[in-house]
Structures are given as C-alpha cells and as structure tokens.
Coordinates of C-alpha atoms in Angstrom, one line a residue:
M83 CA -172.7 -75.6 37.9
V84 CA -169.8 -73.7 38.1
A85 CA -167.6 -73.3 34.9
P86 CA -163.8 -72.1 34.7
A87 CA -162.7 -69.3 32.4
R88 CA -161.0 -71.3 29.3
G89 CA -157.8 -70.9 27.6
R90 CA -155.1 -73.2 26.4
F91 CA -152.5 -75.2 27.8
V92 CA -148.4 -74.8 27.0
V93 CA -146.3 -77.7 27.0
E94 CA -142.9 -76.4 28.7
K95 CA -140.0 -78.0 27.1
S96 CA -136.2 -79.0 27.3
S97 CA -133.6 -80.3 25.0
V98 CA -132.0 -83.6 24.5
R99 CA -128.9 -83.3 22.5
V100 CA -127.3 -86.6 21.4
L101 CA -123.4 -86.5 21.4
A102 CA -122.4 -90.0 20.7
P103 CA -122.5 -92.1 18.7
E104 CA -121.4 -89.5 16.2
H105 CA -123.9 -90.6 13.2
I106 CA -126.9 -90.1 15.3
R107 CA -125.8 -86.6 16.8
G108 CA -128.7 -84.0 16.8
H109 CA -131.4 -82.0 19.0
H110 CA -134.5 -83.1 20.1
D111 CA -137.5 -81.6 22.2
A112 CA -138.7 -83.2 25.4
A113 CA -141.9 -82.4 27.3
I114 CA -140.7 -81.4 31.2
G115 CA -142.4 -83.6 33.5
N116 CA -144.6 -81.9 36.1
F117 CA -142.9 -83.8 39.1
G118 CA -139.5 -84.5 40.4
V119 CA -136.8 -81.6 40.3
P120 CA -136.1 -80.3 36.5
D121 CA -132.7 -78.9 36.5
Y122 CA -133.7 -75.3 35.4
G123 CA -130.9 -73.3 34.2
G124 CA -128.3 -76.4 34.0
T125 CA -127.5 -79.4 32.2
L126 CA -126.9 -83.2 32.7
T127 CA -124.9 -85.5 30.4
G128 CA -125.4 -89.0 30.9
V129 CA -125.6 -92.4 29.2
V130 CA -128.8 -93.8 28.0
L131 CA -129.6 -97.2 29.2
Y132 CA -132.6 -99.1 28.2
P133 CA -133.5 -102.1 30.7
D134 CA -135.2 -104.4 28.3
K135 CA -137.7 -104.7 25.4
K136 CA -141.0 -102.7 26.4
A137 CA -139.2 -101.7 30.0
T138 CA -142.2 -99.6 31.2
G139 CA -140.4 -99.2 34.7
C140 CA -143.7 -99.9 36.6
A141 CA -142.1 -102.2 39.3
E142 CA -139.0 -102.0 41.2
F143 CA -135.6 -102.9 39.5
P144 CA -133.9 -105.7 41.1
G145 CA -130.6 -103.8 41.3
K146 CA -128.6 -100.4 40.5
F147 CA -127.9 -99.2 36.9
K148 CA -124.4 -98.2 36.1
S149 CA -122.8 -97.0 33.0
K150 CA -119.6 -98.2 31.7
S151 CA -117.7 -95.0 31.5
G152 CA -119.0 -94.0 35.0
R153 CA -121.0 -91.4 33.6
P154 CA -124.7 -90.8 35.3
V155 CA -127.5 -92.9 34.0
V156 CA -130.4 -91.5 31.9
L157 CA -132.9 -94.3 32.1
L158 CA -134.9 -94.8 29.1
L159 CA -138.4 -96.3 29.6
D160 CA -141.7 -97.1 27.7
R161 CA -144.9 -95.0 28.4
G162 CA -147.8 -97.2 29.8
E163 CA -149.4 -99.3 32.2
C164 CA -148.8 -96.9 35.2
Y165 CA -148.2 -93.6 36.6
F166 CA -145.2 -91.4 34.8
A167 CA -144.2 -90.4 38.3
L168 CA -143.9 -94.3 39.5
K169 CA -141.7 -95.0 36.6
S170 CA -139.6 -92.1 37.7
W171 CA -139.5 -93.1 41.3
N172 CA -138.4 -96.7 40.4
A173 CA -135.7 -95.1 38.2
Q174 CA -134.4 -93.0 41.0
Q175 CA -134.3 -96.0 43.4
A176 CA -132.3 -98.1 40.8
G177 CA -129.7 -95.1 40.5
A178 CA -130.8 -93.1 37.5
A179 CA -129.9 -89.5 37.4
A180 CA -132.8 -88.5 34.9
V181 CA -135.4 -90.6 33.1
L182 CA -136.5 -90.2 29.5
I183 CA -140.0 -91.7 28.7
A184 CA -140.5 -92.7 25.0
D185 CA -144.1 -92.1 23.9
T186 CA -145.7 -95.3 22.2
V187 CA -148.0 -93.4 19.5
D188 CA -147.2 -90.8 17.2
E189 CA -148.6 -87.4 18.6
Q190 CA -147.3 -84.1 19.8
L191 CA -145.6 -83.9 23.0
L192 CA -147.8 -83.7 26.0
T193 CA -146.8 -82.7 29.7
M194 CA -146.6 -85.7 32.2
D195 CA -148.7 -84.6 35.1
T196 CA -148.4 -85.8 38.8
P197 CA -151.0 -88.4 39.9
E198 CA -153.6 -87.2 42.6
A199 CA -152.1 -87.9 46.0
S200 CA -153.0 -91.1 47.7
P201 CA -151.4 -93.6 50.2
D202 CA -149.9 -95.3 47.1
T203 CA -148.1 -92.1 45.8
R204 CA -146.1 -91.1 49.0
Y205 CA -142.8 -91.4 47.2
L206 CA -143.7 -87.9 45.1
D207 CA -142.4 -85.7 48.0
K208 CA -138.8 -88.1 47.5
L209 CA -138.8 -87.9 44.0
N210 CA -135.9 -85.8 43.0
I211 CA -134.7 -86.4 39.5
P212 CA -135.7 -84.9 36.4
S213 CA -137.9 -86.4 33.9
A214 CA -139.1 -85.8 30.3
L215 CA -141.3 -87.4 27.6
V216 CA -139.8 -87.7 24.0
N217 CA -141.8 -88.5 20.9
R218 CA -141.8 -91.9 19.5
A219 CA -139.6 -91.7 16.5
F220 CA -136.9 -90.2 18.9
G221 CA -137.7 -93.0 21.6
E222 CA -137.4 -95.8 19.1
S223 CA -134.0 -94.5 17.7
L224 CA -132.7 -94.2 21.3
K225 CA -133.6 -98.0 22.1
R226 CA -132.1 -99.3 18.9
M227 CA -128.8 -97.5 19.9
A228 CA -129.0 -98.4 23.3
E229 CA -129.4 -102.1 22.4
K230 CA -126.3 -102.0 20.4
A231 CA -124.1 -100.1 23.0
D232 CA -121.6 -103.1 23.5
A233 CA -120.9 -103.0 19.7
E234 CA -121.1 -99.4 18.7
G235 CA -120.3 -97.7 22.1
E236 CA -122.5 -96.1 24.7
V237 CA -125.1 -93.8 23.9
V238 CA -124.5 -90.2 25.6
V239 CA -127.0 -87.7 25.7
K240 CA -127.1 -83.8 27.0
L241 CA -130.2 -83.0 28.7
D242 CA -130.4 -78.9 28.7
W243 CA -132.9 -76.7 30.6
R244 CA -130.8 -73.7 30.0
E245 CA -133.5 -72.2 27.8
S246 CA -136.2 -74.0 29.4
M247 CA -136.6 -70.7 31.7
P248 CA -136.4 -67.2 30.0
H249 CA -133.6 -65.2 31.6
P250 CA -134.0 -61.7 30.1
D251 CA -133.0 -59.3 33.0
E252 CA -131.8 -58.8 36.5
R253 CA -135.4 -59.1 38.0
V254 CA -137.7 -62.0 38.0
E255 CA -141.3 -61.8 38.0
Y256 CA -143.1 -64.7 39.2
E257 CA -146.6 -65.7 40.8
L258 CA -148.4 -68.4 42.5
W259 CA -151.8 -69.5 41.8
T260 CA -153.0 -70.9 45.2
N261 CA -156.2 -71.1 47.5
S262 CA -157.2 -70.0 50.9
N263 CA -158.9 -73.1 51.5
D264 CA -157.1 -75.6 53.5
E265 CA -159.3 -78.8 53.3
C266 CA -158.6 -80.1 49.9
G267 CA -156.3 -82.7 51.1
P268 CA -152.7 -83.0 50.3
R269 CA -152.6 -80.4 47.5
C270 CA -153.5 -77.8 50.1
D271 CA -150.9 -79.2 52.8
E272 CA -148.4 -78.9 50.0
Q273 CA -149.2 -75.1 49.3
A274 CA -149.2 -74.4 53.3
A275 CA -145.8 -76.1 53.4
F276 CA -144.5 -74.1 50.5
V277 CA -145.7 -70.9 51.8
K278 CA -144.1 -71.5 55.1
S279 CA -140.5 -72.8 53.8
F280 CA -140.2 -70.4 50.8
R281 CA -141.4 -67.1 52.6
G282 CA -138.0 -66.2 53.9
H283 CA -136.4 -66.5 50.5
A284 CA -139.0 -64.8 48.6
Q285 CA -139.0 -61.7 51.2
I286 CA -135.1 -61.4 50.6
L287 CA -135.6 -61.2 46.9
E288 CA -138.3 -58.9 47.1
R289 CA -136.8 -56.7 49.7
G290 CA -133.8 -56.4 47.6
G291 CA -135.6 -55.7 44.3
Y292 CA -134.4 -58.9 42.6
A293 CA -138.2 -60.3 42.1
R294 CA -141.5 -59.1 41.9
F295 CA -144.2 -61.7 43.2
T296 CA -147.8 -61.7 42.8
P297 CA -150.3 -64.1 44.3
H298 CA -153.4 -65.3 42.4
Y299 CA -156.4 -67.3 43.0
I300 CA -158.3 -69.1 40.5
T301 CA -162.0 -68.2 40.1
W302 CA -164.6 -69.6 38.5
Y303 CA -168.3 -68.3 37.2
C304 CA -171.7 -69.7 37.3
P305 CA -173.4 -70.0 33.8
E306 CA -176.3 -67.4 33.8
A307 CA -179.0 -70.2 33.2
F308 CA -177.8 -71.6 36.8
R309 CA -177.5 -68.6 38.9
L310 CA -180.6 -69.0 40.6
T311 CA -179.9 -72.5 41.7
R312 CA -178.7 -73.5 45.4
Q313 CA -175.3 -74.8 44.0
C314 CA -174.5 -71.4 42.6
Q315 CA -176.0 -69.2 45.4
S316 CA -173.8 -71.4 47.8
Q317 CA -170.7 -71.0 45.7
C318 CA -170.7 -67.8 44.2
I319 CA -170.7 -64.1 45.0
N320 CA -171.7 -61.0 43.0
H321 CA -174.8 -63.1 41.7
G322 CA -172.7 -65.7 40.0
R323 CA -169.8 -64.0 38.4
Y324 CA -167.3 -65.1 40.9
C325 CA -166.9 -68.8 42.3
A326 CA -165.3 -71.5 44.1
P327 CA -166.1 -75.3 44.8
D328 CA -167.7 -76.1 48.1
P329 CA -164.5 -77.3 50.4
E330 CA -166.5 -80.3 51.7
E331 CA -168.4 -81.0 48.6
D332 CA -171.3 -81.0 50.6
F333 CA -174.0 -78.4 50.3
G334 CA -175.6 -79.1 53.5
E335 CA -172.9 -78.7 55.9
G336 CA -169.6 -76.9 56.7
Y337 CA -168.3 -74.1 54.7
E338 CA -169.5 -72.7 51.4
G339 CA -167.8 -71.9 48.3
K340 CA -168.6 -68.3 48.5
Q341 CA -166.8 -68.0 51.9
V342 CA -163.7 -69.1 50.1
V343 CA -164.1 -67.0 47.1
V344 CA -164.4 -63.8 49.8
E345 CA -161.2 -65.0 51.6
N346 CA -159.4 -65.2 48.1
L347 CA -160.4 -61.8 47.5
R348 CA -159.4 -60.5 51.0
Q349 CA -155.8 -61.9 50.4
L350 CA -155.6 -60.6 47.0
C351 CA -156.5 -57.0 48.5
V352 CA -154.0 -57.9 51.4
H353 CA -151.4 -57.9 48.5
R354 CA -152.6 -54.8 46.8
V355 CA -152.7 -52.7 50.2
A356 CA -149.1 -54.0 51.2
N357 CA -147.9 -53.2 47.8
E358 CA -149.2 -49.8 47.9
S359 CA -147.5 -49.3 51.4
G360 CA -144.3 -50.5 50.0
R361 CA -144.1 -53.6 51.8
P362 CA -145.5 -56.2 49.1
W363 CA -143.8 -59.0 50.9
A364 CA -146.3 -58.9 54.1
W365 CA -148.4 -61.1 51.8
W366 CA -146.0 -64.0 52.9
D367 CA -146.6 -63.2 56.3
F368 CA -150.3 -62.6 56.2
A369 CA -150.7 -66.1 54.2
M370 CA -148.5 -68.3 56.6
D371 CA -150.3 -66.5 59.7
Y372 CA -153.6 -67.1 58.2
K373 CA -153.2 -70.8 57.6
L374 CA -151.6 -70.9 61.2
R375 CA -154.4 -69.0 63.0
C376 CA -157.6 -69.2 60.9
S377 CA -157.6 -73.1 59.5
M378 CA -161.0 -74.3 58.0
K379 CA -160.0 -77.8 59.8
E380 CA -160.2 -76.0 63.1
K381 CA -163.2 -74.2 62.3
K382 CA -161.7 -70.7 62.6
Y383 CA -161.8 -69.7 59.1
S384 CA -163.8 -66.2 59.3
K385 CA -163.8 -62.8 58.6
A386 CA -163.1 -62.0 62.2
C387 CA -160.0 -64.1 62.4
A388 CA -158.7 -62.7 58.8
E389 CA -159.0 -59.1 60.0
E390 CA -157.2 -60.0 63.1
V391 CA -154.1 -61.1 61.0
V392 CA -154.6 -58.0 58.9
T393 CA -154.5 -55.8 61.9
A394 CA -151.7 -57.6 63.4
L395 CA -149.5 -56.9 60.5
G396 CA -150.0 -53.3 60.6
L397 CA -152.0 -53.2 57.2
S398 CA -155.2 -50.9 56.7
L399 CA -158.2 -52.8 57.6
D400 CA -160.3 -50.0 55.8
K401 CA -158.2 -50.1 52.6
V402 CA -158.5 -53.9 52.3
L403 CA -162.3 -53.5 52.8
A404 CA -162.5 -50.9 50.3
C405 CA -160.7 -52.9 47.8
M406 CA -162.7 -55.9 48.0
G407 CA -166.0 -54.1 47.6
D408 CA -169.7 -55.6 48.0
P409 CA -169.7 -59.2 47.3
D410 CA -173.6 -58.8 47.3
A411 CA -173.8 -56.6 44.6
D412 CA -175.2 -57.3 41.0
A413 CA -172.0 -55.8 39.8
D414 CA -168.6 -56.7 38.5
N415 CA -165.6 -56.8 41.1
A416 CA -162.5 -55.4 39.2
V417 CA -160.1 -57.6 41.4
L418 CA -161.8 -60.9 40.8
S419 CA -162.3 -60.1 36.9
K420 CA -158.8 -59.3 36.5
E421 CA -157.9 -62.7 38.1
Q422 CA -160.5 -64.6 35.6
E423 CA -158.5 -62.7 32.6
D424 CA -155.0 -63.7 34.1
Q425 CA -156.1 -67.4 34.1
I426 CA -156.3 -67.4 30.5
G427 CA -153.3 -68.4 28.5
R428 CA -151.4 -66.0 26.1
G429 CA -148.5 -65.7 24.2
S430 CA -145.8 -68.3 25.5
R431 CA -148.0 -69.0 28.6
G432 CA -150.6 -71.8 29.1
D433 CA -153.9 -71.6 31.0
V434 CA -153.8 -71.9 34.6
T435 CA -156.5 -74.8 35.4
I436 CA -154.9 -76.7 38.5
L437 CA -153.8 -75.7 42.0
P438 CA -151.3 -75.1 42.7
T439 CA -149.6 -73.3 39.6
L440 CA -146.3 -71.6 39.8
V441 CA -145.4 -69.2 36.9
I442 CA -141.8 -67.7 36.5
N443 CA -141.0 -65.2 33.9
D444 CA -144.4 -66.0 32.2
V445 CA -143.4 -69.8 32.1
Q446 CA -145.4 -72.4 34.1
Y447 CA -142.8 -74.1 36.3
R448 CA -142.8 -78.0 36.0
G449 CA -141.7 -80.0 39.1
K450 CA -142.7 -80.4 42.8
L451 CA -143.7 -77.3 44.7
E452 CA -140.4 -77.4 47.2
R453 CA -138.4 -74.8 48.7
T454 CA -135.0 -75.6 47.1
A455 CA -136.5 -76.9 43.5
V456 CA -138.6 -73.5 43.4
L457 CA -135.2 -71.3 44.2
K458 CA -133.2 -73.1 41.6
A459 CA -136.0 -72.3 39.2
V460 CA -136.4 -68.8 40.0
C461 CA -132.6 -68.1 40.2
A462 CA -132.5 -69.6 36.4
G463 CA -134.8 -66.8 35.5
F464 CA -132.0 -64.1 36.1
K465 CA -129.8 -62.8 33.2
E466 CA -126.4 -64.4 33.7
G467 CA -124.0 -62.7 35.9
T468 CA -127.1 -60.6 37.9
E469 CA -128.0 -63.3 40.5
P470 CA -128.5 -62.3 43.8
Q471 CA -126.6 -63.7 46.8
V472 CA -129.4 -66.0 47.8
C473 CA -129.1 -67.7 44.6
L474 CA -125.2 -68.0 44.7
S475 CA -124.7 -69.0 48.3
H476 CA -127.8 -71.4 48.8
G477 CA -126.9 -73.2 45.4
E478 CA -123.1 -73.8 46.6
H479 CA -124.3 -74.8 50.1
Q480 CA -126.9 -77.3 48.1
G481 CA -124.3 -78.3 45.6
L482 CA -126.5 -77.0 42.9
H483 CA -125.6 -75.3 39.6
F484 CA -128.0 -72.5 38.7
R485 CA -126.2 -70.7 36.0
R486 CA -126.1 -71.5 32.3
Q487 CA -122.8 -72.9 31.2
D488 CA -122.4 -71.8 27.7
G489 CA -157.4 -78.2 24.0
E490 CA -155.4 -79.9 27.2
T491 CA -152.5 -81.9 26.9
T492 CA -151.5 -83.2 30.3
M493 CA -151.6 -87.0 31.2
N494 CA -150.3 -89.0 34.4
F495 CA -149.9 -92.4 32.7

C-alpha cells in the first residue's frame, strides 16, 4: 500500500463579463478547463449561442455555428452524459471559438479534467479552444437570454484570462511535476514530447535570466504498518519513506517502483548540481537525452545509462551521487522529503496529485501540455512591458496575443 502526501485542490478561475443585453451586465467566475488552450493573458469577446434545450454537445453538430454580427461564437452547453472535453471538441468542430458549460446542480465551481487517454479520446491533441464551467444559476440566465436573442439582441460576453495568471514582476517562476518512468502510456509520451519541444524556449528564458525553472517528481510514502510487505519493499527506498508505483503494475516482472524513485532522485540532483554550476538549463538536456538513450521500453532504464548521460553533459557525477545519498539507509533523504513537502498545496496553490502538472507563478496551469500553449501561459506571467523577445516574436508569428489589454474537485464529465 503506497499513500500520497495529502493536501488540497484549488480551482483556477477566469472571468466572464456579460456586455449585452445591458440589463444583465455583470461579472461572473468560471472554472478553467484542464484541456484545450486557455487564452492566458488575453480576452475573447463573443456571442453566446445555445443550440437547443438540454444541449449536451455529446454528439457531432450537423453544421457550423455563426453569430448574426459575425463575432466569434461562445457555445453554451449543458453538463452531463459525456466527457467535458468531448463537448468542447464537438463545439470546436462546429466553429465555436470557446465553450461555456453550465453546471446542472447547485455547487461550488470545479475543474473540468482531461479524460484518460484511449482510442476514443484521440481528439484531445487537436483540441485548441478554451473551455470553462459556470455555475447553474449563471448558466440558466445565459440560456434564457440566448433563447430570446432574436427579440432582445445577441448575448455578448467577454471571457477574460488576464488575471488568471499572476504577473507580478519581470521574472517568471515555473515548475514541471513529471516522472522518469516512460511506461505509463499516453501521459508519459505527452511529457516526453513536451520536454523535447519546449527545451529550446526554456533554455532561452533561463539563460537570459527571464525565468526560473524547477523540475519536481511526485513521491509517495508507505504507511509504517505495511513497510515489511513485498509491495512496499519493491516500490520504496529508505525503508518505505519514498515510493513510486510499479511501472508495469506487476510485482513479478519488469522494473520496480523503487528503481523509478532512485532515477527521479538522480534527476532532481542533476538539476541541483547543474544549478550550482551556473547551468540550471542543463536539466532539459539531461531529461531529453535520458528519454532517448535510457528508455524503459527498450530495457535501457539503468544507473549505468543515466551516469553516461550525466558525464556526457559535463556535470560532476561525484556531486550527483553525493546529493542522492544512500537509498538503503533507514533515514530521511533531504531532497525527497522536500519533494513531499512541496506536493502539498498552500496559499493560492493547490495540491499536486496528477502527472504531469505545470505550475506557473504558484498557479497550476490548465490546458494541454503543448509547446505553444505553455509558452503563452509562461509569457502571461511577466509584468506588462517586461516580456522577453521570445514571447513577443513567437506570439506575432503564431498570431497570439500574450499581453493584457487593459477535499478533490476535478471531474471529467
């Protein structure tokens, strides 16, 4: 039995401002969906369209939605019957620029999560519009007004993410909670692809002093009563203090969870040693090279392979080993204890419970882990007027607008 460190979950929010009709003007909170591409640092003004009574969006729409004024369409859908992400995908395919999903029960806002990857969710990589959940009362109000649009005029809203990402100064602090294991399916593939594609941007930002990046690795512990069991001994180091799940979920074959913990520890120490040597960005080189050369899938996931990568990058292997300490000792490991402490939410920051998790300026990022989307979110974290060129030039090239212009609560259905 392996237990996670416990904390709390924070729902990240955006703002929805009703601009018209005039008699229902006002501001409302919305919970940012953990899929698609939230427009961090920007706004979107559009017309709310409600397809039909009890429109869930669980099936493809027969045609394209268009507003009479030509403004972008913000499609309003009801919660229920299918994944949140599928609703947004069907809306995107029907021409929507954004999606608001109306809750069907009176409750606090929650985060709409990504469903587990499967052949039926291949659309996730192609989902590029923002989505948000609104409470039942606001959703019902929008529905009533949208149904009266012909008589009373279009319902115009402004979706605003300008304050969804803190932007206090000229440096952004961000962190990626990841894993050295590459046999966890699509989520592992997603992390590997992100490290490879974002490495260049990350190194430009850190070399220029614009950002401070820190990698993290989720670490569990084994309750004391179970520490002599086979499960804990195969998944944990330091006598049950630090654990990771068995990669194959089979204690009789393949790699063991404790090998993953040791490699996670090594990668944490690689970052520490690289940081001490004035090259913190070298972690990105190590992480990418390790995934290419030391793949678990190819049976090359080993201490020897990892040490070859460390040496090839010109980092001190002795310092890395000294940082790691003795995994067999009946003692605390300072590096891994710090990881367990950092997993627990505090202040405006939520508990880290899933992989991958990206945290920017102490706020958990919502959306897909993709190079352009993440760069946009990171760039939204700079104080206005202090953005580095990588933000401005990349944003212009992609047609993006980075700057501001003036208990468990995640669900996947």
